[in-house]
Amino acid sequence: MRHFSFLSDEHASRLFHIAPQELNLGSAPAVLAVALGATLYTPADRPNLAQDIRKQAARGCLSMVICLEDSIADNAVDSAETNVVDTLTRLHAGSAGTRRGSGIGSDDDWTGDGCSDTEGAFHSDEGPLLFLRVRTPEQMLGLARRCGKALDLLIGFVIPKFENETGRAQRFLDALHDINASRGGGRRLRIMPIMESPLMIHGETRAGTLSGICDVLQANRDDVLAVRVGATDMSSAFGLRRSRDLTIYDVKVVASVIGDIVNMLGRPDNGFVISGPVWEHYSNSERVLRPLLRRTPFADANEMPLRDRILTANLDGLIREIELDLANGLLGKTVIHPTHVPLVHAMCVVSHEEYVDALEIAGKNGGGASASPYGNKMNEMKPHQAWAGQTLLRAAAFGVAAENITYVDLLEASMN
């Protein structure tokens, strides 16, 4: 699997200076964590779950979470668990097909219509990377037993409300260790903890809780793929919900929590990849604030109709939030609708300017400063080393845009 695999070789060669690298379930965890991109959440009780997984993989989605927690009513958990086991068993047996597509510009079939089983078997190395979001360690162990060999399709588990003040985090990790031990030395399953516990959100307990989370994650580092941010629960703790006109960084009380998470868990020397919080809006509505997208880049690319589509769907707010995620040390994003996936991936591609800066800086770790290759900024070799390393890792996962290719070109290619 790789990002932008739906593009023809000719189209990809025009867009990319360096194409995204090939990935599989056995790729280095550090690369997989960076490459998650837009992680699409889907409720575990969807009637056509296997078909949804195949279809979104064919359209460019590289990571999906099958959710058994907040998206499932309490009285529907048992049937949702059975649906998950049946789905993974079907996919593992190769009894269903896959459908190839060209980008994720449409939201058809995401309301439960499914898609046809017509072409070949499901191959886990063609994506997406699959995770189960579970409620309890006991549910995690039970699902692992019921799935059996079909567990090979998973990368791991997403753990909600992660904290260790009550021992909750360690209980999930103990369950993970039991599952991995029972797999007879097979590929290690990993977790993605979600930072959304009230103990971590509230000011009076935040520092101690984050310190405890950091300790348990560092002690079990090989078990952790990436860290996720639960902005919906953070907002809920204060009775808030951001509108589509605002980014999560405009909600100051939540932004301060995200800042502390990055401070404790995102340090470049020993931190983790931290994914951007969910964008929960997906249909258009009346706009209060002015559009956030400049006209000039779209006019220069002769893509004003694309800008109109983005504004009509109010997705300019999502694009702005992705930019702010990157500026604040977060990479990738939780999404709840397929139309969000291409925007996240297009914004994660490393620009040619960023790439040549990163190459120059990474090659001069002895220090010094000089004008950038583009002649528009100062590159300081020691202070920018960590940025350069992270940028080159992102370049491997998402590719490097060709010299005259902009995010508008990448959006156009992805949103057909």
Coordinates of C-alpha atoms in Angstrom, one line a residue:
M1 CA 0.0 0.0 0.0
R2 CA 1.1 3.6 -0.5
H3 CA -0.5 7.0 -0.5
F4 CA -1.9 8.2 -3.8
S5 CA -1.8 4.7 -5.2
F6 CA -5.0 5.5 -7.2
L7 CA -3.0 7.9 -9.5
S8 CA -1.7 6.6 -12.8
D9 CA 2.1 6.4 -13.0
E10 CA 2.1 9.3 -15.5
H11 CA -0.1 11.5 -13.3
A12 CA 2.0 10.7 -10.2
S13 CA 5.3 11.5 -12.0
R14 CA 4.0 14.9 -12.9
L15 CA 2.9 15.7 -9.3
F16 CA 5.7 14.2 -7.3
H17 CA 9.4 14.9 -7.1
I18 CA 9.7 11.8 -4.9
A19 CA 6.7 9.4 -4.8
P20 CA 5.4 8.1 -1.5
Q21 CA 7.1 4.8 -0.5
E22 CA 5.5 1.4 -0.5
L23 CA 4.2 0.3 2.9
N24 CA 3.0 -3.0 4.4
L25 CA 2.0 -4.4 7.7
G26 CA 5.6 -5.2 8.5
S27 CA 6.9 -1.7 7.7
A28 CA 8.9 0.1 10.5
P29 CA 6.4 1.3 13.2
A30 CA 7.9 4.8 13.0
V31 CA 7.1 5.0 9.3
L32 CA 3.6 3.6 9.8
A33 CA 2.8 6.0 12.5
V34 CA 3.8 9.0 10.3
A35 CA 1.9 7.4 7.3
L36 CA -1.5 7.0 9.1
G37 CA -2.7 10.2 7.5
A38 CA -6.5 10.6 7.7
T39 CA -7.6 7.9 10.0
L40 CA -11.3 7.2 9.1
Y41 CA -13.5 6.1 12.0
T42 CA -16.5 3.9 11.3
P43 CA -19.0 2.4 13.7
A44 CA -18.6 -1.3 14.3
D45 CA -22.3 -2.0 13.7
R46 CA -22.4 -0.9 10.0
P47 CA -24.2 -3.6 8.0
N48 CA -21.7 -3.5 5.1
L49 CA -18.6 -3.1 7.1
A50 CA -16.4 -5.5 5.0
Q51 CA -17.5 -3.7 1.8
D52 CA -16.8 -0.3 3.3
I53 CA -13.3 -1.3 4.3
R54 CA -12.5 -2.6 0.8
K55 CA -14.0 0.4 -0.9
Q56 CA -12.2 3.0 1.2
A57 CA -8.9 1.2 0.7
A58 CA -9.4 1.3 -3.0
R59 CA -10.1 5.1 -2.8
G60 CA -6.9 6.0 -1.0
C61 CA -7.7 5.6 2.7
L62 CA -4.7 4.1 4.4
S63 CA -6.0 3.8 8.0
M64 CA -9.3 3.0 9.5
V65 CA -10.7 2.5 13.1
I66 CA -13.6 0.2 13.7
C67 CA -15.2 1.8 16.7
L68 CA -17.0 -0.2 19.5
E69 CA -17.0 2.7 21.9
D70 CA -18.9 6.0 21.8
S71 CA -20.3 5.5 18.3
I72 CA -22.1 2.3 19.5
A73 CA -25.2 2.5 21.8
D74 CA -24.7 0.5 25.0
N75 CA -27.5 -1.9 24.0
A76 CA -25.9 -2.6 20.6
V77 CA -22.5 -3.6 21.8
D78 CA -23.0 -7.4 21.6
S79 CA -24.3 -7.3 18.0
A80 CA -21.5 -4.9 17.0
E81 CA -18.9 -7.3 18.4
T82 CA -20.4 -10.1 16.4
N83 CA -20.4 -7.9 13.3
V84 CA -16.7 -7.2 13.8
V85 CA -15.7 -10.8 14.3
D86 CA -17.8 -11.8 11.2
T87 CA -16.3 -9.0 9.1
L88 CA -12.7 -9.8 10.0
T89 CA -13.2 -13.5 9.5
R90 CA -14.8 -12.9 6.0
L91 CA -11.9 -10.6 5.0
H92 CA -9.3 -12.9 6.3
A93 CA -10.8 -15.8 4.4
G94 CA -10.7 -13.8 1.2
S95 CA -14.4 -14.4 0.6
A96 CA -15.1 -10.8 -0.5
G97 CA -13.8 -8.6 -3.3
T98 CA -12.2 -5.3 -3.7
R99 CA -13.1 -2.4 -6.0
R100 CA -10.5 0.0 -7.4
G101 CA -11.3 3.7 -7.6
S102 CA -9.8 7.1 -8.2
G103 CA -9.6 9.3 -5.2
I104 CA -12.3 10.0 -2.5
G105 CA -14.2 12.9 -4.0
S106 CA -17.6 11.4 -3.4
D107 CA -19.5 10.4 -0.2
D108 CA -21.7 7.9 -1.9
D109 CA -22.3 4.6 -0.1
W110 CA -21.1 6.0 3.3
T111 CA -24.6 5.9 4.6
G112 CA -24.8 2.1 4.4
D113 CA -25.4 1.2 0.8
G114 CA -22.3 -0.8 0.4
C115 CA -20.5 -1.8 -2.8
S116 CA -20.3 -4.8 -5.0
D117 CA -18.1 -7.8 -4.4
T118 CA -16.6 -8.2 -7.9
E119 CA -12.8 -8.3 -8.2
G120 CA -10.6 -10.6 -6.3
A121 CA -9.8 -11.1 -2.6
F122 CA -9.0 -8.7 0.1
H123 CA -5.2 -8.4 0.8
S124 CA -4.3 -6.8 4.1
D125 CA -1.1 -5.3 2.6
E126 CA -3.2 -3.3 0.2
G127 CA -4.7 -1.5 3.1
P128 CA -6.1 0.1 5.0
L129 CA -4.3 -0.3 8.3
L130 CA -7.1 -1.6 10.6
F131 CA -7.6 -0.9 14.3
L132 CA -10.3 -1.8 16.8
R133 CA -11.4 0.9 19.2
V134 CA -12.5 -1.0 22.3
R135 CA -14.2 -0.1 25.6
T136 CA -12.5 -2.3 28.1
P137 CA -9.5 -4.7 28.4
E138 CA -12.0 -7.6 28.8
Q139 CA -13.6 -6.7 25.5
M140 CA -10.2 -6.5 23.9
L141 CA -9.3 -10.0 25.1
G142 CA -12.7 -11.5 24.2
L143 CA -12.5 -10.1 20.6
A144 CA -9.0 -11.4 20.2
R145 CA -10.1 -14.9 21.2
R146 CA -13.1 -14.8 18.9
C147 CA -11.2 -13.4 15.9
G148 CA -8.5 -16.1 16.0
K149 CA -6.3 -15.9 12.9
A150 CA -8.3 -13.1 11.5
L151 CA -6.6 -10.9 14.1
D152 CA -3.7 -10.9 11.6
L153 CA -5.6 -8.2 9.6
L154 CA -5.2 -5.7 12.5
I155 CA -2.4 -3.3 13.3
G156 CA -3.8 -3.0 16.8
F157 CA -6.2 -1.4 19.1
V158 CA -7.3 2.2 19.9
I159 CA -7.7 2.8 23.6
P160 CA -10.1 5.5 24.7
K161 CA -9.8 7.7 27.8
F162 CA -6.2 6.7 28.4
E163 CA -4.8 7.4 31.8
N164 CA -2.9 5.5 34.5
E165 CA -3.9 7.2 37.7
T166 CA -6.5 4.5 38.2
G167 CA -4.4 1.8 36.5
R168 CA -6.6 1.8 33.4
A169 CA -3.7 2.2 31.0
Q170 CA -1.7 -0.6 32.5
R171 CA -4.7 -3.0 32.4
F172 CA -5.1 -2.4 28.6
L173 CA -1.4 -2.9 28.1
D174 CA -1.5 -6.1 30.1
A175 CA -4.3 -7.3 27.9
L176 CA -2.3 -6.4 24.8
H177 CA 0.7 -8.4 26.2
D178 CA -1.5 -11.4 26.7
I179 CA -2.8 -11.2 23.2
N180 CA 0.6 -10.8 21.7
A181 CA 1.9 -13.8 23.8
S182 CA -0.9 -15.9 22.6
R183 CA -0.1 -15.2 18.9
G184 CA 3.0 -17.4 19.1
G185 CA 5.6 -14.9 18.0
G186 CA 3.6 -13.4 15.1
R187 CA 3.6 -9.7 14.2
R188 CA 3.2 -7.5 17.3
L189 CA -0.1 -5.7 17.7
R190 CA 0.2 -2.2 19.0
I191 CA -2.1 0.4 20.6
M192 CA -3.0 4.0 19.9
P193 CA -4.0 5.6 23.2
I194 CA -6.5 8.5 23.0
M195 CA -5.8 11.5 25.2
E196 CA -9.3 12.4 26.4
S197 CA -9.7 11.4 30.0
P198 CA -11.2 14.0 32.3
L199 CA -8.2 13.5 34.7
M200 CA -5.9 14.7 31.8
I201 CA -8.3 17.5 30.7
H202 CA -8.9 19.3 34.0
G203 CA -6.3 21.7 35.1
E204 CA -5.8 20.6 38.7
T205 CA -5.0 17.0 37.6
R206 CA -3.5 17.4 34.2
A207 CA 0.2 17.6 34.9
G208 CA 0.3 14.6 37.2
T209 CA -1.9 12.5 34.8
L210 CA 0.1 13.4 31.8
S211 CA 3.3 12.5 33.7
G212 CA 1.8 9.1 34.6
I213 CA 0.8 8.6 30.9
C214 CA 4.2 9.5 29.7
D215 CA 5.8 7.1 32.2
V216 CA 3.7 4.1 31.2
L217 CA 4.0 4.8 27.4
Q218 CA 7.8 5.1 27.7
A219 CA 8.0 1.9 29.7
N220 CA 6.0 0.1 26.9
R221 CA 7.3 2.0 24.0
D222 CA 7.4 -0.9 21.6
D223 CA 3.7 -1.4 22.1
V224 CA 2.7 2.1 21.1
L225 CA 2.3 3.1 17.4
A226 CA 1.0 6.7 17.9
V227 CA -1.0 8.9 20.2
R228 CA -4.4 10.4 19.3
V229 CA -6.1 13.5 20.7
G230 CA -9.8 13.3 21.7
A231 CA -11.0 16.9 21.1
T232 CA -14.7 16.0 21.3
D233 CA -14.3 14.7 24.8
M234 CA -12.1 17.6 25.7
S235 CA -14.8 20.0 24.5
S236 CA -17.5 18.0 26.3
A237 CA -15.7 18.4 29.6
F238 CA -16.4 22.2 29.3
G239 CA -19.9 21.9 27.7
L240 CA -18.5 23.2 24.4
R241 CA -18.7 22.2 20.7
R242 CA -16.8 24.1 18.0
S243 CA -18.7 25.3 14.9
R244 CA -17.4 24.6 11.4
D245 CA -16.4 28.3 11.2
L246 CA -13.7 27.7 13.9
T247 CA -10.7 25.4 14.4
I248 CA -10.0 23.6 17.6
Y249 CA -7.2 26.1 18.2
D250 CA -9.8 28.9 18.5
V251 CA -11.3 27.0 21.5
K252 CA -8.6 28.2 24.0
V253 CA -9.4 25.9 26.9
V254 CA -9.0 22.9 24.6
A255 CA -6.0 24.3 22.7
S256 CA -4.2 24.6 26.0
V257 CA -4.7 20.8 26.7
I258 CA -3.4 20.0 23.2
G259 CA -0.3 22.2 23.9
D260 CA 0.4 20.3 27.1
I261 CA 0.0 16.9 25.4
V262 CA 2.6 17.9 22.7
N263 CA 4.9 19.3 25.4
M264 CA 4.9 16.0 27.3
L265 CA 4.5 13.4 24.6
G266 CA 5.7 15.0 21.4
R267 CA 9.3 15.9 22.1
P268 CA 11.5 15.0 19.2
D269 CA 14.2 13.2 21.2
N270 CA 11.9 10.6 22.8
G271 CA 8.3 11.5 21.9
F272 CA 5.5 9.9 19.8
V273 CA 3.7 10.8 16.7
I274 CA 0.6 12.7 17.8
S275 CA -2.4 12.7 15.4
G276 CA -4.6 15.8 14.9
P277 CA -8.1 15.8 16.5
V278 CA -11.3 14.9 14.7
W279 CA -13.0 17.3 12.3
E280 CA -16.7 16.4 12.9
H281 CA -18.5 18.4 10.2
Y282 CA -19.2 17.1 6.8
S283 CA -22.2 18.8 5.2
N284 CA -22.7 22.5 4.2
S285 CA -24.6 25.0 6.2
E286 CA -25.0 28.7 6.6
R287 CA -21.6 30.5 7.0
V288 CA -21.0 33.1 9.7
L289 CA -17.4 34.0 9.0
R290 CA -15.6 34.8 5.8
P291 CA -14.0 31.9 3.7
L292 CA -10.5 31.0 4.8
L293 CA -9.1 30.0 1.4
R294 CA -7.2 32.5 -0.7
R295 CA -8.4 32.8 -4.3
T296 CA -5.0 33.3 -5.9
P297 CA -3.6 29.8 -5.7
F298 CA -6.8 28.4 -7.2
A299 CA -7.0 31.0 -9.9
D300 CA -3.3 30.5 -10.8
A301 CA -4.0 26.7 -11.2
N302 CA -7.3 27.4 -13.1
E303 CA -9.1 25.5 -10.4
M304 CA -11.7 28.1 -9.1
P305 CA -14.5 25.4 -9.4
L306 CA -12.5 23.3 -6.9
R307 CA -12.4 26.2 -4.5
D308 CA -16.1 26.7 -4.9
R309 CA -16.7 23.0 -4.0
I310 CA -14.5 23.3 -0.9
L311 CA -16.2 26.4 0.3
T312 CA -19.7 25.0 -0.4
A313 CA -18.9 22.1 1.8
N314 CA -17.3 24.3 4.4
L315 CA -14.1 22.3 4.1
D316 CA -11.9 25.4 4.2
G317 CA -12.1 25.2 8.0
L318 CA -10.7 21.7 7.9
I319 CA -7.8 22.8 5.6
R320 CA -7.0 25.6 8.0
E321 CA -7.1 23.2 11.0
I322 CA -4.8 20.7 9.3
E323 CA -2.3 23.6 8.7
L324 CA -2.5 24.5 12.4
D325 CA -2.1 20.8 13.4
L326 CA 1.2 20.7 11.5
A327 CA 2.3 24.0 13.0
N328 CA 1.6 22.7 16.5
G329 CA 3.4 19.4 16.2
L330 CA 0.5 17.1 15.2
L331 CA 0.5 15.0 12.0
G332 CA -2.5 13.2 10.4
K333 CA -6.0 13.5 11.6
T334 CA -9.0 11.6 12.9
V335 CA -11.9 11.9 10.3
I336 CA -15.5 10.7 10.3
H337 CA -16.3 11.0 6.6
P338 CA -14.5 9.8 3.4
T339 CA -14.6 13.3 1.8
H340 CA -12.1 14.5 4.5
V341 CA -9.4 12.0 3.5
P342 CA -8.0 13.6 0.4
L343 CA -7.7 17.0 2.0
V344 CA -5.6 15.6 4.9
H345 CA -3.4 13.6 2.6
A346 CA -2.9 16.5 0.2
M347 CA -1.9 18.8 3.0
C348 CA 0.6 16.2 4.4
V349 CA 2.7 16.0 1.2
V350 CA 6.0 17.7 1.7
S351 CA 6.5 20.6 -0.6
H352 CA 9.6 20.8 -2.7
E353 CA 10.8 23.9 -0.8
E354 CA 10.4 22.1 2.6
Y355 CA 12.3 19.0 1.2
V356 CA 15.3 20.9 -0.1
D357 CA 15.5 22.8 3.2
A358 CA 15.3 19.6 5.2
L359 CA 18.0 17.9 3.1
E360 CA 20.4 20.9 3.5
I361 CA 19.8 21.1 7.2
A362 CA 20.1 17.3 7.8
G363 CA 23.4 17.2 6.0
K364 CA 25.0 19.9 8.2
N365 CA 24.5 18.9 11.7
G366 CA 27.7 20.5 12.8
G367 CA 26.0 23.9 13.0
G368 CA 26.1 27.1 11.1
A369 CA 23.4 29.1 9.2
S370 CA 22.8 30.0 5.6
A371 CA 20.2 31.3 3.3
S372 CA 17.7 28.6 2.2
P373 CA 18.0 27.0 -1.3
Y374 CA 14.9 29.0 -2.3
G375 CA 16.6 32.2 -1.0
N376 CA 13.6 33.2 1.1
K377 CA 14.5 32.3 4.7
M378 CA 17.4 31.5 7.0
N379 CA 18.2 27.9 7.7
E380 CA 19.9 27.4 11.1
M381 CA 21.5 23.9 11.1
K382 CA 21.4 23.0 14.8
P383 CA 18.0 24.4 15.8
H384 CA 16.3 23.0 12.7
Q385 CA 17.7 19.5 12.9
A386 CA 14.7 17.9 14.6
W387 CA 12.4 19.6 12.1
A388 CA 14.5 18.3 9.2
G389 CA 14.4 14.8 10.5
Q390 CA 10.6 14.8 10.9
T391 CA 10.1 16.4 7.5
L392 CA 12.2 13.7 5.8
L393 CA 10.2 11.0 7.5
R394 CA 7.0 12.6 6.4
A395 CA 8.4 12.9 2.9
A396 CA 9.0 9.1 2.8
A397 CA 5.4 8.4 3.8
F398 CA 3.5 11.1 1.8
G399 CA 6.0 12.0 -0.9
V400 CA 7.6 15.2 -2.1
A401 CA 5.7 17.5 -4.5
A402 CA 7.4 18.4 -7.7
E403 CA 8.9 21.9 -7.8
N404 CA 6.0 23.8 -9.3
I405 CA 3.2 21.7 -7.7
T406 CA 1.1 23.3 -5.0
Y407 CA -1.5 21.9 -2.6
V408 CA -4.2 23.0 -5.1
D409 CA -2.8 20.5 -7.6
L410 CA -2.7 17.8 -5.1
L411 CA -6.3 18.5 -4.0
E412 CA -7.5 18.5 -7.5
A413 CA -5.8 15.1 -8.2
S414 CA -7.3 13.6 -5.0
M415 CA -10.9 15.0 -5.2
N416 CA -11.9 13.8 -8.6

